[in-house]
PDB file of C-alpha atoms in Angstrom:
ATOM      1  CA  MET V  12     -80.613  53.156   9.699  1.00  0.00           C
ATOM      2  CA  MET V  13     -80.960  54.399   6.136  1.00  0.00           C
ATOM      3  CA  LEU V  14     -79.720  52.744   2.946  1.00  0.00           C
ATOM      4  CA  ILE V  15     -79.456  54.295  -0.511  1.00  0.00           C
ATOM      5  CA  ASP V  16     -79.917  52.175  -3.620  1.00  0.00           C
ATOM      6  CA  THR V  17     -77.734  54.109  -6.043  1.00  0.00           C
ATOM      7  CA  HIS V  18     -78.658  52.074  -9.119  1.00  0.00           C
ATOM      8  CA  ALA V  19     -82.046  50.498  -9.878  1.00  0.00           C
ATOM      9  CA  HIS V  20     -84.182  50.295 -13.025  1.00  0.00           C
ATOM     10  CA  LEU V  21     -87.600  50.226 -11.349  1.00  0.00           C
ATOM     11  CA  TYR V  22     -89.242  51.806 -14.396  1.00  0.00           C
ATOM     12  CA  LEU V  23     -88.744  48.675 -16.537  1.00  0.00           C
ATOM     13  CA  PRO V  24     -91.690  46.394 -17.457  1.00  0.00           C
ATOM     14  CA  HIS V  25     -90.515  43.906 -14.808  1.00  0.00           C
ATOM     15  CA  PHE V  26     -92.162  46.157 -12.195  1.00  0.00           C
ATOM     16  CA  GLU V  27     -95.213  47.563 -13.966  1.00  0.00           C
ATOM     17  CA  ASN V  28     -97.685  45.304 -12.146  1.00  0.00           C
ATOM     18  CA  ASP V  29     -96.428  45.777  -8.584  1.00  0.00           C
ATOM     19  CA  ILE V  30     -94.353  48.949  -8.359  1.00  0.00           C
ATOM     20  CA  ASP V  31     -96.251  50.139  -5.266  1.00  0.00           C
ATOM     21  CA  ARG V  32     -95.423  46.905  -3.465  1.00  0.00           C
ATOM     22  CA  VAL V  33     -91.783  47.110  -4.566  1.00  0.00           C
ATOM     23  CA  ILE V  34     -91.508  50.665  -3.254  1.00  0.00           C
ATOM     24  CA  GLY V  35     -93.246  49.675  -0.022  1.00  0.00           C
ATOM     25  CA  ASN V  36     -90.853  46.772   0.472  1.00  0.00           C
ATOM     26  CA  ALA V  37     -87.910  49.092  -0.078  1.00  0.00           C
ATOM     27  CA  LYS V  38     -89.147  51.493   2.589  1.00  0.00           C
ATOM     28  CA  MET V  39     -89.749  48.652   5.048  1.00  0.00           C
ATOM     29  CA  ASN V  40     -86.140  47.580   4.518  1.00  0.00           C
ATOM     30  CA  ASN V  41     -84.751  51.043   5.299  1.00  0.00           C
ATOM     31  CA  VAL V  42     -84.117  52.164   1.722  1.00  0.00           C
ATOM     32  CA  GLY V  43     -84.572  55.918   1.804  1.00  0.00           C
ATOM     33  CA  ARG V  44     -83.437  56.852  -1.717  1.00  0.00           C
ATOM     34  CA  ILE V  45     -83.460  55.022  -5.049  1.00  0.00           C
ATOM     35  CA  LEU V  46     -81.441  56.453  -7.931  1.00  0.00           C
ATOM     36  CA  MET V  47     -82.508  55.424 -11.421  1.00  0.00           C
ATOM     37  CA  PRO V  48     -80.092  55.340 -14.363  1.00  0.00           C
ATOM     38  CA  ASN V  49     -81.461  55.856 -17.844  1.00  0.00           C
ATOM     39  CA  ILE V  50     -80.975  53.402 -20.729  1.00  0.00           C
ATOM     40  CA  ASP V  51     -81.993  55.193 -23.944  1.00  0.00           C
ATOM     41  CA  VAL V  52     -84.383  57.783 -25.362  1.00  0.00           C
ATOM     42  CA  ARG V  53     -87.430  55.523 -24.944  1.00  0.00           C
ATOM     43  CA  SER V  54     -86.793  54.838 -21.259  1.00  0.00           C
ATOM     44  CA  VAL V  55     -86.775  58.492 -20.199  1.00  0.00           C
ATOM     45  CA  ASP V  56     -90.551  58.927 -19.918  1.00  0.00           C
ATOM     46  CA  PRO V  57     -91.181  55.729 -17.895  1.00  0.00           C
ATOM     47  CA  MET V  58     -88.297  56.645 -15.601  1.00  0.00           C
ATOM     48  CA  LEU V  59     -89.578  60.177 -15.027  1.00  0.00           C
ATOM     49  CA  ARG V  60     -93.110  58.872 -14.389  1.00  0.00           C
ATOM     50  CA  VAL V  61     -91.883  56.600 -11.598  1.00  0.00           C
ATOM     51  CA  CYS V  62     -89.799  59.404 -10.121  1.00  0.00           C
ATOM     52  CA  SER V  63     -92.813  61.743 -10.224  1.00  0.00           C
ATOM     53  CA  ALA V  64     -94.970  59.115  -8.517  1.00  0.00           C
ATOM     54  CA  TYR V  65     -92.481  58.794  -5.644  1.00  0.00           C
ATOM     55  CA  PRO V  66     -90.951  62.262  -5.258  1.00  0.00           C
ATOM     56  CA  GLY V  67     -87.996  62.544  -2.933  1.00  0.00           C
ATOM     57  CA  LEU V  68     -87.526  58.781  -2.940  1.00  0.00           C
ATOM     58  CA  CYS V  69     -86.815  58.028  -6.612  1.00  0.00           C
ATOM     59  CA  LEU V  70     -84.333  60.256  -8.429  1.00  0.00           C
ATOM     60  CA  PRO V  71     -83.553  60.129 -12.178  1.00  0.00           C
ATOM     61  CA  MET V  72     -80.264  60.117 -14.078  1.00  0.00           C
ATOM     62  CA  LEU V  73     -79.749  60.794 -17.778  1.00  0.00           C
ATOM     63  CA  GLY V  74     -77.564  58.857 -20.180  1.00  0.00           C
ATOM     64  CA  LEU V  75     -77.302  56.389 -23.037  1.00  0.00           C
ATOM     65  CA  HIS V  76     -76.400  52.862 -21.964  1.00  0.00           C
ATOM     66  CA  PRO V  77     -73.423  51.540 -23.956  1.00  0.00           C
ATOM     67  CA  THR V  78     -75.362  48.537 -25.263  1.00  0.00           C
ATOM     68  CA  SER V  79     -77.894  51.018 -26.689  1.00  0.00           C
ATOM     69  CA  VAL V  80     -75.169  52.753 -28.712  1.00  0.00           C
ATOM     70  CA  LYS V  81     -75.663  51.887 -32.386  1.00  0.00           C
ATOM     71  CA  ALA V  82     -75.019  53.640 -35.699  1.00  0.00           C
ATOM     72  CA  ASP V  83     -77.632  56.309 -34.872  1.00  0.00           C
ATOM     73  CA  TYR V  84     -76.227  57.103 -31.417  1.00  0.00           C
ATOM     74  CA  ALA V  85     -75.423  60.755 -32.227  1.00  0.00           C
ATOM     75  CA  GLY V  86     -79.082  61.590 -32.767  1.00  0.00           C
ATOM     76  CA  MET V  87     -80.039  59.937 -29.488  1.00  0.00           C
ATOM     77  CA  LEU V  88     -77.354  61.896 -27.647  1.00  0.00           C
ATOM     78  CA  LYS V  89     -78.681  65.135 -29.130  1.00  0.00           C
ATOM     79  CA  THR V  90     -82.188  64.314 -27.910  1.00  0.00           C
ATOM     80  CA  LEU V  91     -80.916  63.441 -24.433  1.00  0.00           C
ATOM     81  CA  GLU V  92     -78.807  66.586 -24.245  1.00  0.00           C
ATOM     82  CA  GLY V  93     -81.935  68.639 -24.853  1.00  0.00           C
ATOM     83  CA  LEU V  94     -83.610  66.920 -21.905  1.00  0.00           C
ATOM     84  CA  LEU V  95     -80.573  67.569 -19.726  1.00  0.00           C
ATOM     85  CA  GLU V  96     -81.306  71.273 -19.966  1.00  0.00           C
ATOM     86  CA  LYS V  97     -84.991  70.896 -19.038  1.00  0.00           C
ATOM     87  CA  GLU V  98     -85.103  68.402 -16.148  1.00  0.00           C
ATOM     88  CA  ASN V  99     -83.274  67.989 -12.852  1.00  0.00           C
ATOM     89  CA  PHE V 100     -81.115  64.871 -12.824  1.00  0.00           C
ATOM     90  CA  ALA V 101     -79.028  63.375 -10.027  1.00  0.00           C
ATOM     91  CA  ALA V 102     -76.255  62.098 -12.297  1.00  0.00           C
ATOM     92  CA  ILE V 103     -75.091  61.419 -15.840  1.00  0.00           C
ATOM     93  CA  GLY V 104     -75.609  57.793 -16.709  1.00  0.00           C
ATOM     94  CA  GLU V 105     -75.717  55.043 -17.262  1.00  0.00           C
ATOM     95  CA  THR V 106     -72.817  55.420 -19.668  1.00  0.00           C
ATOM     96  CA  GLY V 107     -69.524  53.696 -20.394  1.00  0.00           C
ATOM     97  CA  MET V 108     -68.435  50.824 -22.627  1.00  0.00           C
ATOM     98  CA  ASP V 109     -69.372  47.143 -22.918  1.00  0.00           C
ATOM     99  CA  ALA V 110     -67.381  44.576 -24.916  1.00  0.00           C
ATOM    100  CA  HIS V 111     -68.952  41.456 -23.427  1.00  0.00           C
ATOM    101  CA  TRP V 112     -71.470  40.452 -26.101  1.00  0.00           C
ATOM    102  CA  ASP V 113     -71.046  42.718 -29.126  1.00  0.00           C
ATOM    103  CA  THR V 114     -67.993  44.724 -30.187  1.00  0.00           C
ATOM    104  CA  SER V 115     -69.498  46.089 -33.418  1.00  0.00           C
ATOM    105  CA  PHE V 116     -69.859  49.636 -32.104  1.00  0.00           C
ATOM    106  CA  MET V 117     -66.890  50.067 -29.776  1.00  0.00           C
ATOM    107  CA  ASP V 118     -65.681  53.268 -31.454  1.00  0.00           C
ATOM    108  CA  GLN V 119     -69.173  54.733 -31.151  1.00  0.00           C
ATOM    109  CA  GLN V 120     -69.358  53.614 -27.517  1.00  0.00           C
ATOM    110  CA  LYS V 121     -66.102  55.416 -26.784  1.00  0.00           C
ATOM    111  CA  ARG V 122     -67.295  58.620 -28.444  1.00  0.00           C
ATOM    112  CA  SER V 123     -70.615  58.404 -26.609  1.00  0.00           C
ATOM    113  CA  PHE V 124     -68.826  57.869 -23.300  1.00  0.00           C
ATOM    114  CA  ILE V 125     -66.599  60.891 -23.853  1.00  0.00           C
ATOM    115  CA  THR V 126     -69.679  62.993 -24.634  1.00  0.00           C
ATOM    116  CA  HIS V 127     -71.162  61.931 -21.298  1.00  0.00           C
ATOM    117  CA  LEU V 128     -67.928  62.870 -19.532  1.00  0.00           C
ATOM    118  CA  GLU V 129     -68.176  66.305 -21.125  1.00  0.00           C
ATOM    119  CA  TRP V 130     -71.763  66.608 -19.875  1.00  0.00           C
ATOM    120  CA  ALA V 131     -70.584  65.700 -16.394  1.00  0.00           C
ATOM    121  CA  GLU V 132     -67.882  68.341 -16.532  1.00  0.00           C
ATOM    122  CA  GLU V 133     -70.298  70.994 -17.810  1.00  0.00           C
ATOM    123  CA  THR V 134     -73.056  70.252 -15.293  1.00  0.00           C
ATOM    124  CA  GLY V 135     -70.981  69.272 -12.266  1.00  0.00           C
ATOM    125  CA  LEU V 136     -72.984  66.052 -11.980  1.00  0.00           C
ATOM    126  CA  PRO V 137     -71.310  62.730 -11.153  1.00  0.00           C
ATOM    127  CA  VAL V 138     -71.070  60.109 -13.875  1.00  0.00           C
ATOM    128  CA  VAL V 139     -72.312  56.519 -13.474  1.00  0.00           C
ATOM    129  CA  ILE V 140     -70.027  54.197 -15.418  1.00  0.00           C
ATOM    130  CA  HIS V 141     -70.782  50.790 -16.941  1.00  0.00           C
ATOM    131  CA  SER V 142     -67.476  49.009 -17.594  1.00  0.00           C
ATOM    132  CA  ARG V 143     -68.203  45.390 -18.459  1.00  0.00           C
ATOM    133  CA  SER V 144     -65.103  43.872 -20.102  1.00  0.00           C
ATOM    134  CA  THR V 145     -63.750  47.417 -20.646  1.00  0.00           C
ATOM    135  CA  MET V 146     -62.596  48.548 -17.208  1.00  0.00           C
ATOM    136  CA  ASP V 147     -58.934  49.122 -18.072  1.00  0.00           C
ATOM    137  CA  THR V 148     -59.889  51.057 -21.207  1.00  0.00           C
ATOM    138  CA  ILE V 149     -62.229  53.284 -19.234  1.00  0.00           C
ATOM    139  CA  ILE V 150     -59.649  53.894 -16.523  1.00  0.00           C
ATOM    140  CA  ARG V 151     -57.197  55.031 -19.224  1.00  0.00           C
ATOM    141  CA  ILE V 152     -59.753  57.396 -20.751  1.00  0.00           C
ATOM    142  CA  LEU V 153     -60.407  58.964 -17.364  1.00  0.00           C
ATOM    143  CA  LYS V 154     -56.718  59.293 -16.540  1.00  0.00           C
ATOM    144  CA  ASP V 155     -56.017  60.844 -19.946  1.00  0.00           C
ATOM    145  CA  GLY V 156     -58.064  63.935 -19.273  1.00  0.00           C
ATOM    146  CA  TYR V 157     -61.120  63.660 -17.070  1.00  0.00           C
ATOM    147  CA  SER V 158     -60.275  62.175 -13.676  1.00  0.00           C
ATOM    148  CA  LYS V 159     -59.346  65.571 -12.206  1.00  0.00           C
ATOM    149  CA  LYS V 160     -62.406  67.305 -13.645  1.00  0.00           C
ATOM    150  CA  ILE V 161     -65.264  65.003 -12.675  1.00  0.00           C
ATOM    151  CA  THR V 162     -66.284  62.382 -10.170  1.00  0.00           C
ATOM    152  CA  GLY V 163     -68.548  59.383 -10.243  1.00  0.00           C
ATOM    153  CA  VAL V 164     -68.957  55.675  -9.635  1.00  0.00           C
ATOM    154  CA  PHE V 165     -67.984  52.445 -11.367  1.00  0.00           C
ATOM    155  CA  HIS V 166     -71.368  50.741 -11.341  1.00  0.00           C
ATOM    156  CA  ALA V 167     -71.507  46.997 -10.574  1.00  0.00           C
ATOM    157  CA  PHE V 168     -67.805  46.894  -9.833  1.00  0.00           C
ATOM    158  CA  SER V 169     -66.403  43.370 -10.008  1.00  0.00           C
ATOM    159  CA  GLY V 170     -62.775  44.000 -10.865  1.00  0.00           C
ATOM    160  CA  SER V 171     -59.451  43.274  -9.225  1.00  0.00           C
ATOM    161  CA  GLU V 172     -57.871  44.883  -6.181  1.00  0.00           C
ATOM    162  CA  GLU V 173     -55.465  46.738  -8.478  1.00  0.00           C
ATOM    163  CA  GLN V 174     -58.342  48.126 -10.547  1.00  0.00           C
ATOM    164  CA  ALA V 175     -60.204  49.088  -7.380  1.00  0.00           C
ATOM    165  CA  ARG V 176     -57.202  51.037  -6.149  1.00  0.00           C
ATOM    166  CA  GLU V 177     -56.739  52.802  -9.490  1.00  0.00           C
ATOM    167  CA  ILE V 178     -60.392  53.823  -9.422  1.00  0.00           C
ATOM    168  CA  THR V 179     -60.433  55.028  -5.830  1.00  0.00           C
ATOM    169  CA  GLU V 180     -57.152  56.913  -6.266  1.00  0.00           C
ATOM    170  CA  MET V 181     -58.925  58.958  -8.957  1.00  0.00           C
ATOM    171  CA  GLY V 182     -61.612  59.792  -6.405  1.00  0.00           C
ATOM    172  CA  PHE V 183     -64.274  57.569  -7.947  1.00  0.00           C
ATOM    173  CA  MET V 184     -66.559  55.298  -5.935  1.00  0.00           C
ATOM    174  CA  LEU V 185     -67.123  51.570  -6.311  1.00  0.00           C
ATOM    175  CA  GLY V 186     -70.764  50.594  -6.773  1.00  0.00           C
ATOM    176  CA  ILE V 187     -71.184  47.261  -4.999  1.00  0.00           C
ATOM    177  CA  GLY V 188     -74.216  45.080  -5.613  1.00  0.00           C
ATOM    178  CA  GLY V 189     -75.399  41.495  -5.510  1.00  0.00           C
ATOM    179  CA  VAL V 190     -72.228  40.063  -7.063  1.00  0.00           C
ATOM    180  CA  VAL V 191     -70.467  40.507  -3.710  1.00  0.00           C
ATOM    181  CA  THR V 192     -72.725  37.744  -2.327  1.00  0.00           C
ATOM    182  CA  TYR V 193     -71.755  35.236  -5.047  1.00  0.00           C
ATOM    183  CA  PRO V 194     -69.199  32.797  -3.587  1.00  0.00           C
ATOM    184  CA  ARG V 195     -67.264  32.315  -6.829  1.00  0.00           C
ATOM    185  CA  SER V 196     -67.090  35.975  -7.858  1.00  0.00           C
ATOM    186  CA  GLY V 197     -63.958  36.789  -5.857  1.00  0.00           C
ATOM    187  CA  LEU V 198     -65.385  40.220  -5.115  1.00  0.00           C
ATOM    188  CA  ALA V 199     -65.629  39.645  -1.367  1.00  0.00           C
ATOM    189  CA  GLU V 200     -61.858  39.211  -1.176  1.00  0.00           C
ATOM    190  CA  VAL V 201     -61.289  42.447  -3.096  1.00  0.00           C
ATOM    191  CA  ILE V 202     -63.722  44.363  -0.894  1.00  0.00           C
ATOM    192  CA  SER V 203     -61.999  43.036   2.225  1.00  0.00           C
ATOM    193  CA  LYS V 204     -58.978  45.124   1.198  1.00  0.00           C
ATOM    194  CA  ILE V 205     -60.831  48.317   0.264  1.00  0.00           C
ATOM    195  CA  GLY V 206     -62.054  50.826   2.834  1.00  0.00           C
ATOM    196  CA  PRO V 207     -65.821  51.371   3.129  1.00  0.00           C
ATOM    197  CA  GLU V 208     -65.267  55.079   2.467  1.00  0.00           C
ATOM    198  CA  HIS V 209     -64.868  54.096  -1.208  1.00  0.00           C
ATOM    199  CA  ILE V 210     -68.117  52.116  -1.491  1.00  0.00           C
ATOM    200  CA  ILE V 211     -71.712  52.913  -2.344  1.00  0.00           C
ATOM    201  CA  LEU V 212     -74.484  50.312  -2.491  1.00  0.00           C
ATOM    202  CA  GLU V 213     -76.684  49.355  -5.423  1.00  0.00           C
ATOM    203  CA  THR V 214     -79.021  46.607  -6.578  1.00  0.00           C
ATOM    204  CA  ASP V 215     -79.147  47.102 -10.373  1.00  0.00           C
ATOM    205  CA  ALA V 216     -82.719  45.824 -10.031  1.00  0.00           C
ATOM    206  CA  PRO V 217     -84.178  43.812 -11.691  1.00  0.00           C
ATOM    207  CA  TYR V 218     -80.740  42.288 -12.371  1.00  0.00           C
ATOM    208  CA  LEU V 219     -77.857  40.844 -10.284  1.00  0.00           C
ATOM    209  CA  THR V 220     -80.050  39.583  -7.466  1.00  0.00           C
ATOM    210  CA  PRO V 221     -78.099  38.829  -4.274  1.00  0.00           C
ATOM    211  CA  VAL V 222     -78.025  35.555  -2.392  1.00  0.00           C
ATOM    212  CA  PRO V 223     -80.426  34.225  -1.028  1.00  0.00           C
ATOM    213  CA  PHE V 224     -82.739  35.350  -3.860  1.00  0.00           C
ATOM    214  CA  ARG V 225     -80.374  34.751  -6.771  1.00  0.00           C
ATOM    215  CA  GLY V 226     -82.283  33.627  -9.853  1.00  0.00           C
ATOM    216  CA  LYS V 227     -85.329  35.741  -8.984  1.00  0.00           C
ATOM    217  CA  ARG V 228     -86.170  39.323  -9.864  1.00  0.00           C
ATOM    218  CA  ASN V 229     -84.075  41.805  -7.931  1.00  0.00           C
ATOM    219  CA  GLU V 230     -85.585  44.815  -6.165  1.00  0.00           C
ATOM    220  CA  SER V 231     -84.420  47.643  -3.933  1.00  0.00           C
ATOM    221  CA  ALA V 232     -85.509  45.888  -0.729  1.00  0.00           C
ATOM    222  CA  HIS V 233     -82.712  43.370  -1.327  1.00  0.00           C
ATOM    223  CA  LEU V 234     -80.131  46.084  -0.691  1.00  0.00           C
ATOM    224  CA  VAL V 235     -80.126  45.033   2.954  1.00  0.00           C
ATOM    225  CA  TYR V 236     -78.551  41.687   1.966  1.00  0.00           C
ATOM    226  CA  ILE V 237     -75.770  43.472   0.113  1.00  0.00           C
ATOM    227  CA  ALA V 238     -75.138  45.731   3.102  1.00  0.00           C
ATOM    228  CA  GLY V 239     -75.171  42.696   5.368  1.00  0.00           C
ATOM    229  CA  LYS V 240     -72.590  40.886   3.256  1.00  0.00           C
ATOM    230  CA  ILE V 241     -70.276  43.889   3.281  1.00  0.00           C
ATOM    231  CA  ALA V 242     -70.684  44.119   7.057  1.00  0.00           C
ATOM    232  CA  GLU V 243     -69.679  40.464   7.325  1.00  0.00           C
ATOM    233  CA  ILE V 244     -66.640  40.983   5.091  1.00  0.00           C
ATOM    234  CA  LYS V 245     -65.455  44.107   6.891  1.00  0.00           C
ATOM    235  CA  GLY V 246     -66.211  42.990  10.444  1.00  0.00           C
ATOM    236  CA  LEU V 247     -68.679  45.838  10.924  1.00  0.00           C
ATOM    237  CA  THR V 248     -72.321  46.069  11.919  1.00  0.00           C
ATOM    238  CA  ILE V 249     -74.860  46.608   9.182  1.00  0.00           C
ATOM    239  CA  GLU V 250     -75.655  49.951  10.816  1.00  0.00           C
ATOM    240  CA  GLN V 251     -72.032  51.018  10.405  1.00  0.00           C
ATOM    241  CA  VAL V 252     -72.045  49.989   6.748  1.00  0.00           C
ATOM    242  CA  ALA V 253     -75.281  51.903   6.220  1.00  0.00           C
ATOM    243  CA  GLU V 254     -73.911  55.031   7.875  1.00  0.00           C
ATOM    244  CA  VAL V 255     -70.711  55.103   5.814  1.00  0.00           C
ATOM    245  CA  THR V 256     -72.157  54.118   2.433  1.00  0.00           C
ATOM    246  CA  THR V 257     -75.171  56.392   2.799  1.00  0.00           C
ATOM    247  CA  GLY V 258     -72.860  59.265   3.653  1.00  0.00           C
ATOM    248  CA  ASN V 259     -70.769  58.441   0.594  1.00  0.00           C
ATOM    249  CA  ALA V 260     -73.869  58.503  -1.619  1.00  0.00           C
ATOM    250  CA  HIS V 261     -75.070  61.781  -0.132  1.00  0.00           C
ATOM    251  CA  ARG V 262     -71.747  63.418  -0.928  1.00  0.00           C
ATOM    252  CA  LEU V 263     -71.301  61.929  -4.396  1.00  0.00           C
ATOM    253  CA  PHE V 264     -74.801  62.760  -5.633  1.00  0.00           C
ATOM    254  CA  LYS V 265     -75.178  65.933  -3.525  1.00  0.00           C
ATOM    255  CA  LEU V 266     -78.373  64.604  -1.980  1.00  0.00           C
ATOM    256  CA  LYS V 267     -80.313  66.526   0.623  1.00  0.00           C
ATOM    257  CA  ARG V 268     -80.495  64.829   3.990  1.00  0.00           C
ATOM    258  CA  GLU V 269     -83.969  64.436   5.478  1.00  0.00           C
TER     259      GLU V 269
END
């Protein structure tokens, strides 16, 4: 059995004192790939260092997180675009829009997101989308001109069944993480109605820790609890969930099978 953690920030300071142990735990829990989304210009070097330390296991993405989009976002995008031409990345992201805490830069977030979609179209890489409190807006943007040109995943999906169907009908994946284990989230009911062929797994480590470790630091080893919850919801074995979701991740990110 092999699992793929399609979204983890293992380069953050949360892991600087025990990254070897975290990676070892992931391997012991059948995690065979860990994809790392970028946050901003400053996070690129730490991310690439971790990926270089664990080649073949940790794979980098490139993007500007929507909460990092401020008045100077255009300069940051220019810097990142230069890196896109020099390094090999598995995806464009983490990008998107976020209206949960601060709506001061929503126009800039939208322009940044569209730039990332253009990068995805130009490179053929999938896009990893952050859509907190903006899912319907992002779906409209994709439908208005990009959904037939690119593919990708809605990271940390926690929307409705209707939103899930709109997303999957465009050919995008649902990134399912620890929220599916939260009893009050309602996500388990949505996932019960969506085929596993539309799902990839993620932790978003160090955030969104699944039950039974909720409240503690998340890490890639906890992916097995997310897979187990989906197996319970779908009436499948965890091995079946691993086979389908790992296959989905291989195809979406064009990963080489070992």
